[in-house]
Amino acid sequence: MNKKEIIEASLFVSGEGLDCTSISKKLNISKDEIKELITSLIQEYDRRETGLEIIQINTDRFAMQVKPKYSKIVSKIAPGEIKPPVLRTLSMVAYHQPISQADLVDIRGNSVYDHVNELKNRGFINTNPHGRTKILQTTELFADYFGIESNDMTTIKEKIIELSRNQSGNLGLDRWLGRKVIAVTPMYESLMDMCGISEYRVINAYKPTSDEIDSLSDVYKLLIAEGYSSNVSKYYDGEIIEVKSTTFEDLINNINLLSDVYDSNVAETSIEKIKEKREYYVSKAMVIDKKANPKTDMISRILSDLHIRISSDGVCILPDYKLSIAEKDNSSNIGIVVPTHGLDEDLFEKVCKKYETIIDGLKETKSE
């Protein structure tokens, strides 16, 4: 492997320059050796009769460019690569088309006006007047330039996602395309399935890393556990939805909170399934004549939903997170322990497990 030639080729295709730190990581070469190789290239280009030169932008960054004396005439012959900010605007036009210029300005800012003019002049987009704004769409030249076989919207969207991922990686893909992102904490991924939402981001919003905080910047709706809003709002200023997962009614309410983004067919099917399962457990609990003594509001809500009588002299029922406290107090009245933590099932299965534990526990107590 010729290291110098690889660095030369990389500078040639980069367009915006490269820093030695980045090259060092990719090629597993020390920064000092990279700087020596680039210095050697600079000297070689100075000796050659060529229209290109390598310049040092700062202590760590270098770029290959057309020599200033040739730049004007070269720009007339070959317009050159699309600069990243303009390419990002073009990506958004292609992905969201037809899109109004006004909407694009809302997403990208006032620089869009200059970008649109450049893209129109280069033949990549058409602009059609629409009231006080313009409607933007890509042209056949756009498809040809990017090697897209068809001008079909689906094909174009797939290609744009590929190009955008190359520019920004998976994490920044939504931001690059100007897509609104829904994010959930790991516990609530199954809620996305219930709603038929396939595009979302999973983030630990309770103790986020610096990368996760950065990834929250383009999230407009964040789903977290109930009671954590004040903590999460330190890192996130968008819409926070607190998810409850105690009863079947909670699950239905969670789905309805996402009615503006869910797939109605999938959501309706999920709600029907939830209602049927609730009726199953309610009917199963009808034969129980034992009273229960709930130790938390969560347990009280489940008992109320099952129409089980509540009394201070009933069977003690507590969630697992209260068990250590009860054991520490040497309580002999530990009847039924309801699992809440460490369950791998989705939300629906977790709720089912709570109901089953209470019903089966009370039935066993009755037979004693």
Short mmCIF file of C-alpha atoms in Angstrom, two decimals:
data_model
loop_
_atom_site.label_atom_id
_atom_site.label_comp_id
_atom_site.label_asym_id
_atom_site.label_seq_id
_atom_site.Cartn_x
_atom_site.Cartn_y
_atom_site.Cartn_z
CA MET A 1 0.00 0.00 0.00
CA ASN A 2 1.47 3.34 -1.08
CA LYS A 3 0.53 5.68 1.75
CA LYS A 4 1.43 8.86 -0.10
CA GLU A 5 -0.71 7.97 -3.12
CA ILE A 6 -3.67 7.12 -0.90
CA ILE A 7 -3.40 10.48 0.86
CA GLU A 8 -3.06 12.26 -2.49
CA ALA A 9 -6.18 10.53 -3.85
CA SER A 10 -8.09 11.30 -0.65
CA LEU A 11 -7.25 15.01 -0.90
CA PHE A 12 -8.30 14.97 -4.55
CA VAL A 13 -11.80 13.58 -3.90
CA SER A 14 -12.41 15.37 -0.61
CA GLY A 15 -13.25 18.81 -1.98
CA GLU A 16 -13.44 20.36 1.49
CA GLY A 17 -10.03 19.27 2.78
CA LEU A 18 -8.97 16.66 5.32
CA ASP A 19 -7.48 16.83 8.80
CA CYS A 20 -4.52 14.71 9.85
CA THR A 21 -6.38 13.31 12.85
CA SER A 22 -9.06 11.80 10.61
CA ILE A 23 -6.53 10.36 8.18
CA SER A 24 -4.51 8.94 11.08
CA LYS A 25 -7.50 7.01 12.44
CA LYS A 26 -8.53 5.65 9.05
CA LEU A 27 -5.06 4.56 7.88
CA ASN A 28 -3.58 3.74 11.30
CA ILE A 29 -0.63 6.04 10.63
CA SER A 30 0.82 8.56 13.07
CA LYS A 31 -0.05 12.24 12.53
CA ASP A 32 3.62 13.13 12.25
CA GLU A 33 4.11 10.66 9.39
CA ILE A 34 0.99 11.97 7.63
CA LYS A 35 2.25 15.55 7.86
CA GLU A 36 5.62 14.45 6.44
CA LEU A 37 3.90 12.73 3.49
CA ILE A 38 1.66 15.75 2.81
CA THR A 39 4.64 18.12 3.02
CA SER A 40 6.37 15.92 0.44
CA LEU A 41 3.26 16.10 -1.79
CA ILE A 42 3.15 19.90 -1.47
CA GLN A 43 6.74 20.10 -2.65
CA GLU A 44 6.07 17.73 -5.55
CA TYR A 45 3.07 19.77 -6.73
CA ASP A 46 5.13 22.98 -6.49
CA ARG A 47 7.70 21.44 -8.83
CA ARG A 48 5.14 20.13 -11.33
CA GLU A 49 3.56 22.15 -14.12
CA THR A 50 0.02 21.44 -12.95
CA GLY A 51 -3.17 23.39 -12.37
CA LEU A 52 -3.56 21.94 -8.89
CA GLU A 53 -1.94 22.72 -5.56
CA ILE A 54 -2.09 21.43 -1.99
CA ILE A 55 -2.52 24.08 0.69
CA GLN A 56 -2.40 24.02 4.49
CA ILE A 57 -5.63 25.42 5.94
CA ASN A 58 -4.52 25.25 9.59
CA THR A 59 -2.03 23.29 11.68
CA ASP A 60 -3.93 20.01 11.16
CA ARG A 61 -5.94 20.45 7.95
CA PHE A 62 -4.93 20.33 4.27
CA ALA A 63 -6.77 20.64 0.97
CA MET A 64 -6.16 20.14 -2.75
CA GLN A 65 -7.51 22.90 -4.96
CA VAL A 66 -7.29 24.53 -8.38
CA LYS A 67 -4.59 27.19 -8.47
CA PRO A 68 -6.21 30.64 -8.04
CA LYS A 69 -5.04 31.87 -11.46
CA TYR A 70 -7.11 29.11 -13.15
CA SER A 71 -10.21 29.11 -10.89
CA LYS A 72 -12.39 31.53 -12.94
CA ILE A 73 -11.97 29.83 -16.30
CA VAL A 74 -12.24 26.35 -14.77
CA SER A 75 -15.56 27.23 -13.07
CA LYS A 76 -17.00 28.14 -16.49
CA ILE A 77 -15.93 24.84 -18.03
CA ALA A 78 -16.71 22.53 -15.09
CA PRO A 79 -18.98 23.82 -12.30
CA GLY A 80 -17.50 21.29 -9.86
CA GLU A 81 -18.92 19.24 -7.03
CA ILE A 82 -21.92 20.37 -5.06
CA LYS A 83 -20.84 21.78 -1.72
CA PRO A 84 -22.19 19.93 1.35
CA PRO A 85 -24.66 22.68 2.48
CA VAL A 86 -26.15 22.86 -1.02
CA LEU A 87 -26.16 19.07 -1.33
CA ARG A 88 -28.09 18.86 1.93
CA THR A 89 -30.71 21.28 0.61
CA LEU A 90 -30.94 19.26 -2.61
CA SER A 91 -31.33 16.07 -0.55
CA MET A 92 -34.26 17.58 1.31
CA VAL A 93 -35.93 18.71 -1.92
CA ALA A 94 -35.55 15.23 -3.40
CA TYR A 95 -36.70 13.45 -0.25
CA HIS A 96 -39.73 15.66 0.53
CA GLN A 97 -40.73 16.70 -3.01
CA PRO A 98 -42.87 18.38 -3.99
CA ILE A 99 -41.95 20.83 -1.25
CA SER A 100 -42.53 24.56 -1.01
CA GLN A 101 -39.57 26.89 -0.75
CA ALA A 102 -41.21 28.41 2.36
CA ASP A 103 -41.28 25.03 4.12
CA LEU A 104 -37.67 24.40 3.14
CA VAL A 105 -36.64 27.77 4.59
CA ASP A 106 -38.35 26.79 7.86
CA ILE A 107 -36.20 23.66 7.99
CA ARG A 108 -32.89 24.98 6.65
CA GLY A 109 -32.93 28.76 7.17
CA ASN A 110 -32.51 31.69 4.79
CA SER A 111 -29.47 30.15 3.07
CA VAL A 112 -32.03 28.09 1.13
CA TYR A 113 -32.69 31.01 -1.22
CA ASP A 114 -29.10 30.99 -2.50
CA HIS A 115 -29.05 27.19 -2.62
CA VAL A 116 -32.26 27.07 -4.67
CA ASN A 117 -30.87 29.59 -7.17
CA GLU A 118 -27.68 27.56 -7.57
CA LEU A 119 -29.53 24.27 -7.94
CA LYS A 120 -31.95 25.75 -10.48
CA ASN A 121 -29.08 27.28 -12.49
CA ARG A 122 -27.34 23.92 -12.56
CA GLY A 123 -30.53 22.26 -13.77
CA PHE A 124 -31.08 20.00 -10.75
CA ILE A 125 -34.46 21.40 -9.70
CA ASN A 126 -37.51 23.10 -11.18
CA THR A 127 -39.29 25.91 -9.38
CA ASN A 128 -42.95 26.66 -10.04
CA PRO A 129 -44.74 29.72 -8.57
CA HIS A 130 -47.35 28.86 -5.94
CA GLY A 131 -48.91 31.89 -4.28
CA ARG A 132 -46.13 33.80 -2.54
CA THR A 133 -43.72 30.87 -2.61
CA LYS A 134 -42.46 28.27 -5.09
CA ILE A 135 -42.89 24.52 -5.36
CA LEU A 136 -39.59 22.69 -5.78
CA GLN A 137 -39.00 19.36 -7.53
CA THR A 138 -35.99 17.57 -8.98
CA THR A 139 -35.36 17.23 -12.70
CA GLU A 140 -34.29 14.37 -14.97
CA LEU A 141 -30.79 15.88 -14.96
CA PHE A 142 -30.74 15.35 -11.19
CA ALA A 143 -31.49 11.64 -11.68
CA ASP A 144 -28.81 11.33 -14.38
CA TYR A 145 -26.19 13.16 -12.30
CA PHE A 146 -26.63 10.86 -9.31
CA GLY A 147 -26.91 7.70 -11.39
CA ILE A 148 -30.56 7.06 -10.53
CA GLU A 149 -32.09 4.79 -13.15
CA SER A 150 -35.64 6.06 -12.72
CA ASN A 151 -37.23 9.43 -11.94
CA ASP A 152 -39.73 7.52 -9.79
CA MET A 153 -40.19 9.12 -6.35
CA THR A 154 -39.60 5.88 -4.43
CA THR A 155 -36.36 5.17 -6.28
CA ILE A 156 -35.16 8.73 -5.74
CA LYS A 157 -35.99 8.58 -2.02
CA GLU A 158 -34.01 5.36 -1.60
CA LYS A 159 -31.01 6.89 -3.39
CA ILE A 160 -31.20 10.06 -1.31
CA ILE A 161 -31.19 8.03 1.89
CA GLU A 162 -28.08 6.20 0.64
CA LEU A 163 -26.29 9.44 -0.26
CA SER A 164 -27.35 11.14 2.96
CA ARG A 165 -26.13 8.22 5.04
CA ASN A 166 -22.74 8.51 3.34
CA GLN A 167 -22.62 12.18 4.27
CA SER A 168 -23.88 11.99 7.84
CA GLY A 169 -23.94 8.37 9.02
CA ASN A 170 -26.94 6.58 10.48
CA LEU A 171 -27.14 8.80 13.55
CA GLY A 172 -27.37 12.06 11.60
CA LEU A 173 -29.52 10.74 8.75
CA ASP A 174 -32.79 12.22 10.01
CA ARG A 175 -31.16 15.57 10.71
CA TRP A 176 -29.59 15.63 7.24
CA LEU A 177 -32.94 14.96 5.57
CA GLY A 178 -34.88 17.32 7.82
CA ARG A 179 -37.08 14.51 9.07
CA LYS A 180 -38.96 14.87 12.35
CA VAL A 181 -37.89 12.12 14.68
CA ILE A 182 -39.74 10.26 17.43
CA ALA A 183 -37.53 8.83 20.15
CA VAL A 184 -38.24 6.33 22.91
CA THR A 185 -36.35 4.99 25.87
CA PRO A 186 -35.47 1.27 25.49
CA MET A 187 -38.44 0.06 27.57
CA TYR A 188 -40.99 1.48 25.15
CA GLU A 189 -39.86 0.12 21.79
CA SER A 190 -42.80 -2.30 21.82
CA LEU A 191 -45.20 0.66 21.96
CA MET A 192 -43.89 1.65 18.53
CA ASP A 193 -44.88 -1.80 17.25
CA MET A 194 -48.37 -1.42 18.72
CA CYS A 195 -48.70 1.88 16.85
CA GLY A 196 -47.20 0.67 13.57
CA ILE A 197 -44.41 3.26 13.80
CA SER A 198 -41.32 1.88 12.08
CA GLU A 199 -39.07 4.96 12.05
CA TYR A 200 -37.96 5.99 15.52
CA ARG A 201 -34.83 6.37 17.59
CA VAL A 202 -33.97 4.57 20.84
CA ILE A 203 -32.22 6.81 23.38
CA ASN A 204 -31.43 6.45 27.06
CA ALA A 205 -32.82 9.86 27.94
CA TYR A 206 -32.44 9.43 31.70
CA LYS A 207 -28.65 9.43 31.76
CA PRO A 208 -27.71 10.29 28.18
CA THR A 209 -24.18 10.28 26.86
CA SER A 210 -22.89 13.35 24.99
CA ASP A 211 -23.69 11.59 21.70
CA GLU A 212 -27.23 10.84 22.87
CA ILE A 213 -27.74 14.46 23.94
CA ASP A 214 -26.62 15.51 20.48
CA SER A 215 -29.01 13.02 18.86
CA LEU A 216 -31.91 14.58 20.82
CA SER A 217 -31.49 17.85 18.91
CA ASP A 218 -33.74 16.78 16.01
CA VAL A 219 -36.23 14.79 18.12
CA TYR A 220 -39.64 16.44 18.38
CA LYS A 221 -41.46 13.81 20.45
CA LEU A 222 -39.82 11.79 23.24
CA LEU A 223 -41.45 8.90 25.14
CA ILE A 224 -40.23 8.26 28.69
CA ALA A 225 -41.43 6.64 31.92
CA GLU A 226 -43.88 8.53 34.09
CA GLY A 227 -42.26 10.81 36.65
CA TYR A 228 -38.99 11.53 34.84
CA SER A 229 -39.90 14.71 32.93
CA SER A 230 -38.08 17.11 35.23
CA ASN A 231 -34.86 15.13 34.88
CA VAL A 232 -35.11 14.62 31.11
CA SER A 233 -36.02 18.27 30.48
CA LYS A 234 -32.48 19.19 31.53
CA TYR A 235 -31.29 17.70 28.23
CA TYR A 236 -34.36 18.01 26.00
CA ASP A 237 -36.79 20.85 25.31
CA GLY A 238 -39.23 19.18 22.87
CA GLU A 239 -42.51 17.39 23.55
CA ILE A 240 -42.23 14.81 26.33
CA ILE A 241 -44.82 12.03 26.61
CA GLU A 242 -44.86 10.20 29.93
CA VAL A 243 -45.82 6.58 29.36
CA LYS A 244 -47.79 4.58 31.90
CA SER A 245 -47.74 0.79 31.78
CA THR A 246 -49.71 -0.47 34.77
CA THR A 247 -53.13 -1.31 33.31
CA PHE A 248 -54.53 -2.21 29.92
CA GLU A 249 -56.24 1.17 29.88
CA ASP A 250 -52.79 2.76 30.18
CA LEU A 251 -51.69 0.94 27.03
CA ILE A 252 -54.71 2.19 25.09
CA ASN A 253 -54.10 5.76 26.30
CA ASN A 254 -50.44 5.52 25.26
CA ILE A 255 -51.45 4.52 21.73
CA ASN A 256 -53.99 7.35 21.51
CA LEU A 257 -51.32 9.86 22.57
CA LEU A 258 -49.58 9.02 19.29
CA SER A 259 -52.67 9.34 17.09
CA ASP A 260 -51.02 12.05 14.98
CA VAL A 261 -48.24 9.69 13.90
CA TYR A 262 -49.50 6.12 14.28
CA ASP A 263 -50.72 3.76 11.56
CA SER A 264 -54.47 3.74 12.24
CA ASN A 265 -54.98 0.15 11.07
CA VAL A 266 -52.19 -1.23 13.25
CA ALA A 267 -53.25 0.91 16.22
CA GLU A 268 -56.89 -0.18 15.99
CA THR A 269 -55.86 -3.84 15.85
CA SER A 270 -53.62 -3.37 18.90
CA ILE A 271 -56.37 -1.63 20.86
CA GLU A 272 -58.84 -4.40 20.06
CA LYS A 273 -56.31 -7.00 21.23
CA ILE A 274 -55.75 -5.08 24.47
CA LYS A 275 -59.48 -4.79 25.16
CA GLU A 276 -60.02 -8.50 24.59
CA LYS A 277 -57.18 -9.43 26.95
CA ARG A 278 -58.52 -7.11 29.64
CA GLU A 279 -61.98 -8.72 29.41
CA TYR A 280 -60.34 -12.13 29.70
CA TYR A 281 -58.63 -11.21 32.99
CA VAL A 282 -61.71 -9.43 34.40
CA SER A 283 -63.82 -12.54 33.78
CA LYS A 284 -61.05 -14.72 35.25
CA ALA A 285 -61.08 -12.60 38.44
CA MET A 286 -64.86 -12.86 38.92
CA VAL A 287 -64.53 -16.13 40.85
CA ILE A 288 -62.17 -14.57 43.42
CA ASP A 289 -63.86 -13.69 46.73
CA LYS A 290 -60.65 -12.94 48.57
CA LYS A 291 -59.95 -9.33 49.66
CA ALA A 292 -56.63 -7.68 48.86
CA ASN A 293 -54.46 -5.13 50.65
CA PRO A 294 -52.48 -3.15 48.06
CA LYS A 295 -49.25 -1.50 49.19
CA THR A 296 -48.93 0.94 46.29
CA ASP A 297 -51.19 2.96 44.03
CA MET A 298 -50.05 0.82 41.08
CA ILE A 299 -51.44 -2.34 42.72
CA SER A 300 -54.64 -0.50 43.70
CA ARG A 301 -55.27 0.45 40.09
CA ILE A 302 -54.95 -3.14 38.88
CA LEU A 303 -57.24 -4.41 41.64
CA SER A 304 -59.84 -1.77 40.80
CA ASP A 305 -59.70 -2.74 37.14
CA LEU A 306 -60.26 -6.39 38.09
CA HIS A 307 -63.11 -5.44 40.51
CA ILE A 308 -61.33 -7.15 43.42
CA ARG A 309 -62.32 -5.93 46.87
CA ILE A 310 -59.74 -3.87 48.77
CA SER A 311 -59.34 -4.08 52.55
CA SER A 312 -56.62 -3.48 55.13
CA ASP A 313 -57.07 -7.05 56.37
CA GLY A 314 -56.81 -8.56 52.90
CA VAL A 315 -53.94 -10.39 51.27
CA CYS A 316 -50.88 -8.12 51.13
CA ILE A 317 -49.86 -7.36 47.54
CA LEU A 318 -46.76 -5.32 46.75
CA PRO A 319 -44.53 -4.69 43.72
CA ASP A 320 -41.08 -6.28 43.62
CA TYR A 321 -39.31 -2.94 44.16
CA LYS A 322 -40.93 -2.77 47.64
CA LEU A 323 -39.91 -6.29 48.59
CA SER A 324 -36.49 -5.42 50.01
CA ILE A 325 -38.06 -2.80 52.28
CA ALA A 326 -40.64 -5.30 53.55
CA GLU A 327 -37.93 -7.90 54.18
CA LYS A 328 -35.78 -5.35 55.98
CA ASP A 329 -38.72 -4.54 58.27
CA ASN A 330 -39.11 -8.29 58.93
CA SER A 331 -42.68 -8.15 57.70
CA SER A 332 -44.38 -11.52 57.88
CA ASN A 333 -47.32 -10.31 55.84
CA ILE A 334 -45.74 -10.56 52.40
CA GLY A 335 -48.45 -12.18 50.34
CA ILE A 336 -48.10 -11.59 46.59
CA VAL A 337 -45.11 -9.92 44.92
CA VAL A 338 -45.91 -8.41 41.52
CA PRO A 339 -43.01 -8.27 39.00
CA THR A 340 -42.27 -4.83 37.56
CA HIS A 341 -38.54 -4.81 36.84
CA GLY A 342 -36.23 -7.04 34.85
CA LEU A 343 -38.95 -8.30 32.52
CA ASP A 344 -37.87 -8.87 28.93
CA GLU A 345 -41.42 -8.93 27.54
CA ASP A 346 -42.92 -5.99 25.68
CA LEU A 347 -45.35 -3.61 27.41
CA PHE A 348 -48.37 -5.74 26.60
CA GLU A 349 -46.75 -8.86 28.07
CA LYS A 350 -45.59 -6.94 31.15
CA VAL A 351 -49.14 -5.80 31.92
CA CYS A 352 -50.42 -9.34 31.38
CA LYS A 353 -47.78 -10.66 33.79
CA LYS A 354 -48.92 -8.26 36.53
CA TYR A 355 -52.59 -9.22 36.15
CA GLU A 356 -51.78 -12.94 36.05
CA THR A 357 -49.59 -12.75 39.15
CA ILE A 358 -52.32 -11.07 41.19
CA ILE A 359 -55.14 -13.37 40.00
CA ASP A 360 -53.15 -16.59 40.39
CA GLY A 361 -51.76 -15.46 43.74
CA LEU A 362 -55.20 -14.73 45.16
CA LYS A 363 -56.55 -18.05 43.87
CA GLU A 364 -53.72 -19.93 45.57
CA THR A 365 -54.32 -18.04 48.81
CA LYS A 366 -58.00 -18.95 48.66
CA SER A 367 -57.23 -22.66 48.44
CA GLU A 368 -54.96 -22.65 51.46
#
